[in-house]
PDB file of C-alpha atoms in Angstrom:
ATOM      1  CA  UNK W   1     -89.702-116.830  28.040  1.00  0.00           C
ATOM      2  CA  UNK W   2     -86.320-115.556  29.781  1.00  0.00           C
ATOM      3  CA  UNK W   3     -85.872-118.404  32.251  1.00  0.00           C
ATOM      4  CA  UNK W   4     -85.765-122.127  30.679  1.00  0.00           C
ATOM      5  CA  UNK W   5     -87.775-124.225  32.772  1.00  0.00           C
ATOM      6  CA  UNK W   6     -85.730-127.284  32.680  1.00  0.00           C
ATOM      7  CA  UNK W   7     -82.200-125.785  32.884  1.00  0.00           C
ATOM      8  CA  UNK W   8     -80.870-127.025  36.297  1.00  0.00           C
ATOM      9  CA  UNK W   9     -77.777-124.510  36.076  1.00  0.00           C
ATOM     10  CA  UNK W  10     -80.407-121.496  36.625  1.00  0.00           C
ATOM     11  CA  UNK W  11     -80.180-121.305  40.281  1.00  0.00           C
ATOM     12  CA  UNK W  12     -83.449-121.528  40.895  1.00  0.00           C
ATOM     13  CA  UNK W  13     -85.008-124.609  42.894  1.00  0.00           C
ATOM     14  CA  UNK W  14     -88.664-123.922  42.778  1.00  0.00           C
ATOM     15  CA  UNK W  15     -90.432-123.981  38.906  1.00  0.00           C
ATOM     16  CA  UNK W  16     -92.774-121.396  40.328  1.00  0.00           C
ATOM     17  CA  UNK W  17     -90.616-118.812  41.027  1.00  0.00           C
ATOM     18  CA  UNK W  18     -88.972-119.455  37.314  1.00  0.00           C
ATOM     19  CA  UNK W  19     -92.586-119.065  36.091  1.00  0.00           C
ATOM     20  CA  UNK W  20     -93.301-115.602  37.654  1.00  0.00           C
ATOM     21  CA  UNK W  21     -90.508-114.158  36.055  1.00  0.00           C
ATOM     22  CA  UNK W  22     -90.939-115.547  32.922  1.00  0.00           C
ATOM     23  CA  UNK W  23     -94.830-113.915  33.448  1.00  0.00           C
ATOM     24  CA  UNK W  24     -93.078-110.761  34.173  1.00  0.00           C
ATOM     25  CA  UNK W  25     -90.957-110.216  31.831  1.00  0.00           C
ATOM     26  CA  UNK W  26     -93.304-111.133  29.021  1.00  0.00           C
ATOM     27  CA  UNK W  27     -96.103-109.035  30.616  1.00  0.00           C
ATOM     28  CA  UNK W  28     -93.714-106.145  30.201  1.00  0.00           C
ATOM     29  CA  UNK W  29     -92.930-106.656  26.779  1.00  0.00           C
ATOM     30  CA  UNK W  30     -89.773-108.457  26.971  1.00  0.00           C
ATOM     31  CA  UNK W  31     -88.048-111.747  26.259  1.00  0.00           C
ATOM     32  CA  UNK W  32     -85.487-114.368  26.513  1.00  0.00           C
ATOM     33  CA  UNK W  33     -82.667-112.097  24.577  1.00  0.00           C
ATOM     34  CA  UNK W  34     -81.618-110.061  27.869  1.00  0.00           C
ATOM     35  CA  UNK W  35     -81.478-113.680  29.537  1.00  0.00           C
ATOM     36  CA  UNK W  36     -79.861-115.381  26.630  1.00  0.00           C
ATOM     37  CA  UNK W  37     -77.737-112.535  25.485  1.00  0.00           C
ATOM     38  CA  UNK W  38     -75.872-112.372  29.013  1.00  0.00           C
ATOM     39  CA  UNK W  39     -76.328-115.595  30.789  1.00  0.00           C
ATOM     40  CA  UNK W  40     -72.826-116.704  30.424  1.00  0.00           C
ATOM     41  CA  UNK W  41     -71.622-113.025  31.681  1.00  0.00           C
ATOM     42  CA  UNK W  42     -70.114-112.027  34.944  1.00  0.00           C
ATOM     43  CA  UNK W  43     -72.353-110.194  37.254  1.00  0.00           C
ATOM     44  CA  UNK W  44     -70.859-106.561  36.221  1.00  0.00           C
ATOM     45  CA  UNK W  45     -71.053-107.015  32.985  1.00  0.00           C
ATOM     46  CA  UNK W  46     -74.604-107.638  33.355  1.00  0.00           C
ATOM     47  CA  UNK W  47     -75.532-104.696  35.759  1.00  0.00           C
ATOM     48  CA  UNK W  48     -73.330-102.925  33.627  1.00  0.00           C
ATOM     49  CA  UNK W  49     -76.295-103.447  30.659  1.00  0.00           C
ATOM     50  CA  UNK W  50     -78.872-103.269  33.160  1.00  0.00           C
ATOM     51  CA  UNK W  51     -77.594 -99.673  33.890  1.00  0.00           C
ATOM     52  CA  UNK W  52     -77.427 -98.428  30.667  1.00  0.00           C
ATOM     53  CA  UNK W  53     -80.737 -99.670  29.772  1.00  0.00           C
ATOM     54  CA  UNK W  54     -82.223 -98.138  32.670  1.00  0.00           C
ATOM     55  CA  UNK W  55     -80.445 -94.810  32.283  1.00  0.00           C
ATOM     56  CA  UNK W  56     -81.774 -94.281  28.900  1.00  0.00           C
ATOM     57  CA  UNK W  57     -84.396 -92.093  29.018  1.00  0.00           C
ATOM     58  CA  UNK W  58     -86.030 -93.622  25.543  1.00  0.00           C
ATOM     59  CA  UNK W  59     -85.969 -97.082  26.560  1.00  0.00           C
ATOM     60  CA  UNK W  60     -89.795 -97.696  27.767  1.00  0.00           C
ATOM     61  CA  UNK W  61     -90.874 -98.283  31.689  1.00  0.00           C
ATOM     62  CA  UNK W  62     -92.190-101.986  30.647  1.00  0.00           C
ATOM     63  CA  UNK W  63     -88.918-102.749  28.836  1.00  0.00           C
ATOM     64  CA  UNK W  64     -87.051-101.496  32.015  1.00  0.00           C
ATOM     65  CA  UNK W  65     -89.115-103.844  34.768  1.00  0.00           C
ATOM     66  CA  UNK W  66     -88.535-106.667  32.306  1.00  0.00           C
ATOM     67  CA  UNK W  67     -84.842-106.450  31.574  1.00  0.00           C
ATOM     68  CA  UNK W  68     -84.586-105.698  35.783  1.00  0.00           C
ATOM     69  CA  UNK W  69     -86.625-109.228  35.814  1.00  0.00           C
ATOM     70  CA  UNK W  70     -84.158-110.747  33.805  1.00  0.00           C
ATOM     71  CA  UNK W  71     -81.154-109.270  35.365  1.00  0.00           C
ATOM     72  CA  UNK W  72     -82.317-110.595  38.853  1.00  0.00           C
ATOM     73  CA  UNK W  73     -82.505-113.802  37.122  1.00  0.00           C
ATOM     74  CA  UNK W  74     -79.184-114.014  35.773  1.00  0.00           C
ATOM     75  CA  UNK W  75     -78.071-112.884  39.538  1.00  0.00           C
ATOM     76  CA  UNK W  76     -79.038-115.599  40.783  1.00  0.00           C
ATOM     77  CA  UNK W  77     -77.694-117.879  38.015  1.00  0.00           C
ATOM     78  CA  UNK W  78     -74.234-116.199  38.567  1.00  0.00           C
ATOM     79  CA  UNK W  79     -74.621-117.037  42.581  1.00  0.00           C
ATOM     80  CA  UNK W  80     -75.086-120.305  41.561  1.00  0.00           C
ATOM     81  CA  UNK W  81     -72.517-120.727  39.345  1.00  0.00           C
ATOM     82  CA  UNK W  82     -70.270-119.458  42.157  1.00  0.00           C
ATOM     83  CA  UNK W  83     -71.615-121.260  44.716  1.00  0.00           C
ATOM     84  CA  UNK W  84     -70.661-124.483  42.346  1.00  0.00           C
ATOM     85  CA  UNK W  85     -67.349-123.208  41.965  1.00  0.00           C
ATOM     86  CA  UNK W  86     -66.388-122.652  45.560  1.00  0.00           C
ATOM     87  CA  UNK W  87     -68.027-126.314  46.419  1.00  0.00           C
ATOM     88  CA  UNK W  88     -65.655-127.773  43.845  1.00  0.00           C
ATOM     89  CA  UNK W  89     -62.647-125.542  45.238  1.00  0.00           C
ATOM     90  CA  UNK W  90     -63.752-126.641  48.869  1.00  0.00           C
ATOM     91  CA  UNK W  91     -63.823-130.026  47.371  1.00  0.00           C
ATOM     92  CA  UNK W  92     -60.549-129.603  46.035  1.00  0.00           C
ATOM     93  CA  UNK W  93     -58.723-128.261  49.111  1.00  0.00           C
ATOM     94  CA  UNK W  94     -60.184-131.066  51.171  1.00  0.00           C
ATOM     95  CA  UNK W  95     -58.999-133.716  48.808  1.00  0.00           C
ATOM     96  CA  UNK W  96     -56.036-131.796  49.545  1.00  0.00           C
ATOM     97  CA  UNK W  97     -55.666-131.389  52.764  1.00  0.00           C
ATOM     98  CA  UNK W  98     -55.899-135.478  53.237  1.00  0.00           C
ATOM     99  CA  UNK W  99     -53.101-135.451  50.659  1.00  0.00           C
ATOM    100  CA  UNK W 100     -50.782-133.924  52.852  1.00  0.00           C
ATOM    101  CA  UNK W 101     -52.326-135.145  55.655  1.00  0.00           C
ATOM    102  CA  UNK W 102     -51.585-138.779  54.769  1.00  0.00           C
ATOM    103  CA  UNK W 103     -48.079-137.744  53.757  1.00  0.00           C
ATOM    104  CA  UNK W 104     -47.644-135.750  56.856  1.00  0.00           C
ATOM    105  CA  UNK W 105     -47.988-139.257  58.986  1.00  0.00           C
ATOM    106  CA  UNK W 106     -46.354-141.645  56.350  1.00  0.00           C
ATOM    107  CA  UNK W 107     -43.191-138.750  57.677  1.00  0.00           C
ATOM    108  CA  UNK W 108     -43.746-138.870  60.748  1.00  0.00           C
ATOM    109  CA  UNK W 109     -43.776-142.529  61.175  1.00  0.00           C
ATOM    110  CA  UNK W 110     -40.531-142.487  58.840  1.00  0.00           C
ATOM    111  CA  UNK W 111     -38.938-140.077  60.958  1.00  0.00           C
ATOM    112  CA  UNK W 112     -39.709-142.026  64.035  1.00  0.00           C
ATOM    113  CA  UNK W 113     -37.754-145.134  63.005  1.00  0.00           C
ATOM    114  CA  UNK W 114     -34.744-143.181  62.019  1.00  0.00           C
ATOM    115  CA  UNK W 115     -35.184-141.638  65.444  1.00  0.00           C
ATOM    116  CA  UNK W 116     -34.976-145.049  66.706  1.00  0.00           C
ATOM    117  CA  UNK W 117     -32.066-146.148  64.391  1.00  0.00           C
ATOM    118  CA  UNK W 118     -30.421-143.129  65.346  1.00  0.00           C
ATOM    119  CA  UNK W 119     -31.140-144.015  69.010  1.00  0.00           C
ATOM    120  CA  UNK W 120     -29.289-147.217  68.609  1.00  0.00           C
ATOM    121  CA  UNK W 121     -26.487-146.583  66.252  1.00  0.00           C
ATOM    122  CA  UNK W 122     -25.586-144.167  68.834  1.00  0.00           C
ATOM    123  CA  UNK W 123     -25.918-146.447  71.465  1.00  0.00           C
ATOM    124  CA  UNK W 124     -23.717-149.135  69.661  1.00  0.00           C
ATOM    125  CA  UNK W 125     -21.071-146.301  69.196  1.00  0.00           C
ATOM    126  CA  UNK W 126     -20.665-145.455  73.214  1.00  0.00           C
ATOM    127  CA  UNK W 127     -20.128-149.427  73.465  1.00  0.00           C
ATOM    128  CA  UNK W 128     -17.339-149.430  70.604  1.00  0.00           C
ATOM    129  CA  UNK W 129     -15.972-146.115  71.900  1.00  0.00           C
ATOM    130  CA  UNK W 130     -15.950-148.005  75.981  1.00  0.00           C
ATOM    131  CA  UNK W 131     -14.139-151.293  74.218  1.00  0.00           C
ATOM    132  CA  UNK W 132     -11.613-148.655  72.360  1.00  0.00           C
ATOM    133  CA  UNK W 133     -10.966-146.902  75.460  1.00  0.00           C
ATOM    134  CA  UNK W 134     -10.472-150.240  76.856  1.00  0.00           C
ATOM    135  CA  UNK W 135      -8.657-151.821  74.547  1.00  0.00           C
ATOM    136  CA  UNK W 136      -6.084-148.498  74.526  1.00  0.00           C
ATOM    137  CA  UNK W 137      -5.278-148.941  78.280  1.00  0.00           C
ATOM    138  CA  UNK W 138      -5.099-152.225  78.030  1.00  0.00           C
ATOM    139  CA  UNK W 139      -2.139-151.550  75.434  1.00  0.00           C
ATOM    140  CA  UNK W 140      -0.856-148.707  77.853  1.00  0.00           C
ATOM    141  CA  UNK W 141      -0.556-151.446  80.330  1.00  0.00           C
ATOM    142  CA  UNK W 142       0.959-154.075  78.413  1.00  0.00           C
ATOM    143  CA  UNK W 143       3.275-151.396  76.911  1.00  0.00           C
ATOM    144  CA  UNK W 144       4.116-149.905  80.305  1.00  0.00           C
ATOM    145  CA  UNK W 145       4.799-153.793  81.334  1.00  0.00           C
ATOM    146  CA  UNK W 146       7.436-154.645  78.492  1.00  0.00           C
ATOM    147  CA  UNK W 147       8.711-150.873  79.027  1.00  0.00           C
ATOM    148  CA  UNK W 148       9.651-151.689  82.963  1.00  0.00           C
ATOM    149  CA  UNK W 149      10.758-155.196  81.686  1.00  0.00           C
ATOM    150  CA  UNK W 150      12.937-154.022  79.080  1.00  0.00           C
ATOM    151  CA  UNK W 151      14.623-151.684  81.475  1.00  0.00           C
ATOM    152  CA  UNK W 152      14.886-154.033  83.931  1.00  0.00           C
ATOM    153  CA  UNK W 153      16.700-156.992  81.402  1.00  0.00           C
ATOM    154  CA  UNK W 154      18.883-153.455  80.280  1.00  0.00           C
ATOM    155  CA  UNK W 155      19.915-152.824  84.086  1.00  0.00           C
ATOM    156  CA  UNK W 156      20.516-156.480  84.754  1.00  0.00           C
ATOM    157  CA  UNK W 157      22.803-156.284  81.490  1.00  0.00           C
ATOM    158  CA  UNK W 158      23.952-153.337  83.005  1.00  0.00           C
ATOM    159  CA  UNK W 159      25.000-154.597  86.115  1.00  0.00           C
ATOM    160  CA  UNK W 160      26.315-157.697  84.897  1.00  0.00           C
ATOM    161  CA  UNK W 161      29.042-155.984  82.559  1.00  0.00           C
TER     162      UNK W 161
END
């Protein structure tokens, strides 16, 4: 028997179809060492056996059809096996993609609020900057005040010498 009924990593979905091949490659003389031999092989490695098996002119017709059997079998394990793969790589990148995604709007709303602290430090600095400005001509004034008072007390001085 090439094909293990029971093994769930074979691909194969329907025990039927597992027991025609296994019919087929037994009626043509062969058995589970093709299957066994390569079931943990990439596909080219496989084909790669299947070729030279095929090529050789002293390996018989029967043993041929059933090592072809087998080979098709192990195809379909190996599509399986990627198939499995991508789902858990899909799997992965989704798990992902929410990752970032969560992180994405945990940023945003963190760069929102220092848009709006931003927003009102700057505000509060045009009102300190207005009561500077202010505040400095209010000192221009009161200078310019004691300035023309001062000259005036000097010219009265003035005068009265």
């Amino acid at each position: 028997m090439a094909l293990d009924l029971g093994d769930v990593r074979s691909g194969f979905r329907h025990i039927e179809v597992v027991k025609f091949i296994n019919e087929e490659v037994l009626d043509n003389g062969g058995g589970p060492d093709f299957y066994l031999t390569f079931r943990s092989q990439p596909w080219n490695e496989i084909e790669d056996e299947l070729l030279s098996i095929i090529a050789d002119p002293h390996v018989p017709q029967a043993t041929k059809r059933a090592c072809t059997w087998s080979a098709l079998a192990l195809n379909v394990r190996v599509i399986a096996r990627q198939l499995e793969q991508q789902a858990y790589g899909v799997s992965r990148l989704q798990e992902q993609m929410g990752e970032r995604e969560t992180i994405a709007w945990a940023l945003a709303s963190q760069l929102q609020r220092l848009r709006k602290e931003r927003d009102l430090l700057v505000s509060q600095l045009r009102g300190v900057r207005e009561d500077l400005r202010q505040v400095l001509n209010d000192c221009k004034s009161a200078h310019r005040l004691q300035l023309v008072q001062a000259e005036r007390r000097f010219q009265d001085v003035v005068t009265e010498s």
